[in-house]
Short mmCIF file of C-alpha atoms in Angstrom, two decimals:
data_model
loop_
_atom_site.label_atom_id
_atom_site.label_comp_id
_atom_site.label_asym_id
_atom_site.label_seq_id
_atom_site.Cartn_x
_atom_site.Cartn_y
_atom_site.Cartn_z
CA UNK E 10 -6.11 -12.77 -48.52
CA UNK E 11 -6.51 -10.47 -45.41
CA UNK E 12 -3.29 -10.60 -43.24
CA UNK E 13 -4.59 -10.99 -39.60
CA UNK E 14 -2.33 -8.97 -36.52
CA UNK E 15 -2.17 -10.42 -33.44
CA UNK E 16 -3.62 -8.52 -30.70
CA UNK E 17 0.14 -7.56 -29.59
CA UNK E 18 0.61 -5.91 -33.23
CA UNK E 19 -2.71 -4.14 -32.72
CA UNK E 20 -1.74 -2.42 -29.73
CA UNK E 21 1.59 -1.71 -31.11
CA UNK E 22 0.04 -0.04 -33.92
CA UNK E 23 -2.65 1.81 -31.27
CA UNK E 24 0.49 3.49 -29.09
CA UNK E 25 2.56 4.10 -32.28
CA UNK E 26 -0.52 6.20 -33.66
CA UNK E 27 -1.24 7.96 -30.30
CA UNK E 28 2.56 8.67 -29.70
CA UNK E 29 2.56 10.50 -33.28
CA UNK E 30 -0.62 12.34 -32.72
CA UNK E 31 0.31 13.72 -28.84
CA UNK E 32 3.75 14.48 -30.69
CA UNK E 33 2.05 16.52 -33.35
CA UNK E 34 0.01 18.32 -31.05
CA UNK E 35 2.72 19.06 -28.30
CA UNK E 36 5.38 19.47 -30.78
CA UNK E 37 7.64 16.79 -29.18
CA UNK E 38 9.83 14.40 -30.52
CA UNK E 39 11.12 10.90 -29.31
CA UNK E 40 9.97 8.59 -26.66
CA UNK E 41 6.31 9.18 -25.16
CA UNK E 42 6.41 6.41 -22.74
CA UNK E 43 9.18 5.45 -20.15
CA UNK E 44 8.93 2.25 -20.56
CA UNK E 45 7.95 -0.69 -23.04
CA UNK E 46 4.58 -2.32 -23.20
CA UNK E 47 4.82 -6.14 -22.70
CA UNK E 48 1.94 -8.99 -22.53
CA UNK E 49 1.64 -11.30 -19.62
CA UNK E 50 -0.63 -14.18 -19.07
CA UNK E 51 -3.50 -13.86 -16.78
CA UNK E 52 -3.19 -17.00 -14.95
CA UNK E 53 0.56 -16.31 -14.32
CA UNK E 54 1.18 -16.24 -10.09
CA UNK E 55 1.86 -12.65 -9.25
CA UNK E 56 1.69 -11.33 -5.89
CA UNK E 57 -1.15 -8.54 -5.80
CA UNK E 58 0.58 -5.41 -4.46
CA UNK E 59 -1.59 -2.90 -2.97
CA UNK E 60 -3.44 -0.28 -4.96
CA UNK E 61 -3.93 3.39 -4.64
CA UNK E 62 -6.48 5.79 -5.55
CA UNK E 63 -7.21 9.28 -5.00
CA UNK E 64 -10.92 10.59 -3.89
CA UNK E 65 -11.92 14.02 -3.27
CA UNK E 66 -10.67 14.39 0.35
CA UNK E 67 -7.50 12.43 -0.07
CA UNK E 68 -5.88 9.06 -1.30
CA UNK E 69 -7.25 5.58 -0.12
CA UNK E 70 -5.21 2.55 -0.01
CA UNK E 71 -7.22 -1.08 -1.01
CA UNK E 72 -5.14 -4.24 -0.18
CA UNK E 73 -7.22 -6.82 -2.07
CA UNK E 74 -7.05 -10.23 0.21
CA UNK E 75 -6.79 -13.52 -1.59
CA UNK E 76 -7.43 -12.19 -4.89
CA UNK E 77 -4.99 -13.90 -7.69
CA UNK E 78 -4.39 -11.88 -11.10
CA UNK E 79 -7.06 -13.05 -13.35
CA UNK E 80 -9.72 -12.12 -10.49
CA UNK E 81 -7.94 -8.99 -9.63
CA UNK E 82 -8.00 -7.93 -13.61
CA UNK E 83 -11.46 -8.91 -14.27
CA UNK E 84 -12.71 -6.79 -11.06
CA UNK E 85 -10.32 -3.94 -12.24
CA UNK E 86 -12.38 -4.38 -15.67
CA UNK E 87 -15.96 -4.15 -14.59
CA UNK E 88 -15.64 -2.01 -11.88
CA UNK E 89 -14.15 0.88 -14.49
CA UNK E 90 -17.70 2.37 -15.61
CA UNK E 91 -18.46 2.77 -12.08
CA UNK E 92 -15.10 4.89 -11.07
CA UNK E 93 -15.36 6.55 -14.08
CA UNK E 94 -18.68 7.51 -12.98
CA UNK E 95 -20.44 6.36 -16.42
CA UNK E 96 -22.96 4.14 -13.59
CA UNK E 97 -23.53 3.69 -10.66
CA UNK E 98 -23.09 -0.22 -10.39
CA UNK E 99 -21.09 -2.24 -12.79
CA UNK E 100 -24.63 -4.46 -13.68
CA UNK E 101 -25.93 -0.66 -15.24
CA UNK E 102 -23.05 -1.14 -18.09
CA UNK E 103 -24.29 -2.67 -20.77
CA UNK E 104 -21.05 -2.88 -22.61
CA UNK E 105 -19.44 -5.08 -20.14
CA UNK E 106 -19.23 -8.90 -19.36
CA UNK E 107 -20.35 -8.23 -15.90
CA UNK E 108 -23.84 -9.03 -16.27
CA UNK E 109 -22.67 -12.07 -17.77
CA UNK E 110 -20.55 -12.66 -14.66
CA UNK E 111 -23.42 -12.88 -12.43
CA UNK E 112 -25.55 -14.25 -14.52
CA UNK E 113 -27.90 -11.69 -15.49
CA UNK E 114 -27.18 -12.55 -18.97
CA UNK E 115 -26.58 -15.42 -21.30
CA UNK E 116 -23.58 -13.83 -23.48
CA UNK E 117 -20.69 -15.34 -24.78
CA UNK E 118 -17.67 -13.12 -23.66
CA UNK E 119 -17.20 -15.00 -20.58
CA UNK E 120 -14.43 -18.39 -20.93
CA UNK E 121 -16.47 -19.97 -18.01
CA UNK E 122 -14.17 -23.18 -18.18
CA UNK E 123 -11.12 -21.22 -17.68
CA UNK E 124 -12.72 -19.29 -14.42
CA UNK E 125 -14.08 -22.64 -12.69
CA UNK E 126 -10.62 -23.85 -13.58
CA UNK E 127 -8.60 -20.81 -11.77
CA UNK E 128 -11.51 -21.29 -8.71
CA UNK E 129 -13.04 -18.17 -9.77
CA UNK E 130 -16.31 -19.88 -10.50
CA UNK E 131 -17.10 -22.85 -8.53
CA UNK E 132 -20.56 -24.12 -9.23
CA UNK E 133 -21.71 -22.29 -12.49
CA UNK E 134 -24.19 -24.56 -13.97
CA UNK E 135 -22.70 -27.19 -16.91
CA UNK E 136 -25.33 -26.99 -19.17
CA UNK E 137 -26.37 -23.03 -19.55
CA UNK E 138 -23.20 -21.90 -17.76
CA UNK E 139 -25.75 -19.61 -15.86
CA UNK E 140 -23.85 -17.80 -12.72
CA UNK E 141 -26.17 -17.21 -9.99
CA UNK E 142 -25.23 -13.83 -8.00
CA UNK E 143 -24.51 -15.79 -5.27
CA UNK E 144 -22.00 -17.99 -7.04
CA UNK E 145 -20.15 -15.18 -8.56
CA UNK E 146 -20.27 -11.83 -6.27
CA UNK E 147 -21.07 -11.69 -2.90
CA UNK E 148 -23.18 -8.87 -1.57
CA UNK E 149 -22.45 -8.07 2.34
CA UNK E 150 -24.96 -5.59 4.13
CA UNK E 151 -23.69 -3.81 7.26
CA UNK E 152 -24.71 -1.49 9.54
CA UNK E 153 -21.55 0.96 10.24
CA UNK E 154 -21.93 3.61 12.96
CA UNK E 155 -20.98 7.48 13.00
CA UNK E 156 -19.45 9.60 15.52
CA UNK E 157 -17.67 12.99 15.35
CA UNK E 158 -17.19 16.21 17.81
CA UNK E 159 -14.97 18.20 15.73
CA UNK E 160 -16.22 20.08 13.19
CA UNK E 161 -18.99 17.18 13.18
CA UNK E 162 -21.67 18.17 10.26
CA UNK E 163 -18.58 19.06 8.17
CA UNK E 164 -16.87 15.96 8.32
CA UNK E 165 -19.81 13.93 8.36
CA UNK E 166 -21.01 14.85 4.92
CA UNK E 167 -17.54 14.60 4.08
CA UNK E 168 -17.22 10.82 5.24
CA UNK E 169 -20.63 10.02 3.49
CA UNK E 170 -19.31 11.39 -0.16
CA UNK E 171 -16.37 9.49 0.36
CA UNK E 172 -17.95 6.50 1.46
CA UNK E 173 -20.76 6.58 -1.16
CA UNK E 174 -17.89 6.82 -4.16
CA UNK E 175 -16.59 3.17 -2.21
CA UNK E 176 -19.72 1.23 -0.94
CA UNK E 177 -23.93 1.60 -1.95
CA UNK E 178 -24.97 3.88 0.65
CA UNK E 179 -28.76 2.47 1.52
CA UNK E 180 -29.70 4.38 4.02
CA UNK E 181 -28.53 7.05 6.71
CA UNK E 182 -30.24 7.30 10.65
CA UNK E 183 -31.03 11.41 11.99
CA UNK E 184 -27.52 12.54 13.80
CA UNK E 185 -28.25 12.66 17.66
CA UNK E 186 -26.32 15.05 19.95
CA UNK E 187 -24.39 12.70 22.77
CA UNK E 188 -22.59 13.20 26.08
CA UNK E 189 -18.68 12.07 25.99
CA UNK E 190 -18.15 8.98 27.43
CA UNK E 191 -14.94 8.80 29.34
CA UNK E 192 -13.89 12.10 29.20
CA UNK E 193 -16.44 14.77 29.37
CA UNK E 194 -14.38 18.00 29.41
CA UNK E 195 -14.90 18.01 25.09
CA UNK E 196 -17.79 18.68 23.08
CA UNK E 197 -20.82 16.74 22.75
CA UNK E 198 -20.88 14.29 20.17
CA UNK E 199 -23.06 13.86 17.04
CA UNK E 200 -24.15 9.87 16.38
CA UNK E 201 -25.54 8.17 13.91
CA UNK E 202 -25.30 4.75 11.86
CA UNK E 203 -25.38 4.34 8.18
CA UNK E 204 -26.42 1.43 6.11
CA UNK E 205 -24.46 0.04 3.23
CA UNK E 206 -24.31 -2.73 0.46
CA UNK E 207 -20.83 -3.91 -0.85
CA UNK E 208 -18.81 -6.85 -1.95
CA UNK E 209 -16.14 -6.18 -0.22
CA UNK E 210 -15.20 -8.63 2.71
CA UNK E 211 -15.88 -7.26 6.52
CA UNK E 212 -11.72 -6.98 6.64
CA UNK E 213 -11.44 -4.91 3.59
CA UNK E 214 -14.60 -2.67 4.51
CA UNK E 215 -12.91 -1.99 8.36
CA UNK E 216 -9.38 -1.02 6.58
CA UNK E 217 -11.94 1.23 4.11
CA UNK E 218 -13.48 3.03 7.13
CA UNK E 219 -9.78 3.13 9.13
CA UNK E 220 -8.27 4.87 5.67
CA UNK E 221 -11.68 7.43 6.02
CA UNK E 222 -10.87 8.26 9.41
CA UNK E 223 -7.73 9.13 8.69
CA UNK E 224 -8.21 11.33 5.64
CA UNK E 225 -10.45 13.07 7.61
CA UNK E 226 -7.92 13.64 10.66
CA UNK E 227 -8.70 11.06 12.90
CA UNK E 228 -6.05 11.66 15.85
CA UNK E 229 -4.94 8.04 16.99
CA UNK E 230 -1.94 9.53 19.69
CA UNK E 231 -4.81 10.86 22.05
CA UNK E 232 -6.87 9.34 24.72
CA UNK E 233 -9.39 6.65 23.70
CA UNK E 234 -12.09 8.40 24.35
CA UNK E 235 -10.70 11.99 23.67
CA UNK E 236 -12.23 14.39 20.65
CA UNK E 237 -12.19 12.94 17.03
CA UNK E 238 -13.18 14.32 13.51
CA UNK E 239 -14.44 10.82 12.79
CA UNK E 240 -15.21 7.52 14.64
CA UNK E 241 -16.26 4.65 12.44
CA UNK E 242 -17.37 1.08 13.42
CA UNK E 243 -19.04 -1.73 12.17
CA UNK E 244 -21.86 -2.60 14.07
CA UNK E 245 -23.86 -5.09 12.36
CA UNK E 246 -22.66 -7.53 9.46
CA UNK E 247 -25.00 -9.41 7.28
CA UNK E 248 -27.90 -9.32 9.86
CA UNK E 249 -25.56 -10.40 12.87
CA UNK E 250 -24.43 -7.16 16.02
CA UNK E 251 -20.27 -7.61 15.95
CA UNK E 252 -20.06 -4.59 18.28
CA UNK E 253 -20.97 -5.21 21.73
CA UNK E 254 -21.41 -1.06 22.19
CA UNK E 255 -24.75 -2.18 20.46
CA UNK E 256 -25.71 -3.28 24.03
CA UNK E 257 -24.63 -0.51 26.40
CA UNK E 258 -25.12 2.55 24.28
CA UNK E 259 -29.10 3.77 23.62
CA UNK E 260 -28.53 6.01 20.90
CA UNK E 261 -26.74 3.20 18.88
CA UNK E 262 -29.83 1.16 18.99
CA UNK E 263 -32.08 3.93 18.69
CA UNK E 264 -30.25 4.76 15.41
CA UNK E 265 -30.49 1.12 13.95
CA UNK E 266 -34.27 1.21 15.18
CA UNK E 267 -34.73 4.46 13.01
CA UNK E 268 -33.52 2.99 9.89
CA UNK E 269 -35.23 -0.55 10.08
CA UNK E 270 -33.08 -2.17 12.53
CA UNK E 271 -30.70 -5.02 11.53
#
């Protein structure tokens, strides 16, 4: 009769084998890991701490809003292939359950009853267990204004690289030279817009944009209309104008019209 191991025993064997291999390779002895591993139920009530990760231009902070431990773990696992650079979008990685999660495939990896019980899936179809895109993961479309008058060409290029690692960039407008507003004794601004698609909430996206501004050296102690390395604002959110600057800045409307309107 074949002896069956628990998942904890299997993980223990894996860690011990890994430790012995590293010890042999590096000629080390003693503990490799500072803390012992332990299991924790995914449905435990746990407050999610802010997460930090390094991009090519510094550390970015993400504070998940309204997500429990199970939902955060599911998102973490599904997004790993994207963060590792294996695919551009999570649904392109065929070896995870993400395609089942958003209803693109009928697999057997997902416990739909558990997800409904934990209010992660609210309206999954009872018979087919098919989850539609709108029920599983909301995709938001936004148009973001871009402004810089300090090393604009370099900073805008860096910004688009950082932003592209966190959201899907759909289209970028041409960049226009504009006269400064409020304080005239400063270099002209370079302005444009970028249209993006993201599963982030509006609040999360604002936090990301602020973090990118900070990484590019935005000085928030200077005058409101003073020089800046980067200025990013959400102008359109899911087809709705959410920034009054749209109605007063001709260059902003011109840039949005160039990429097909809102």
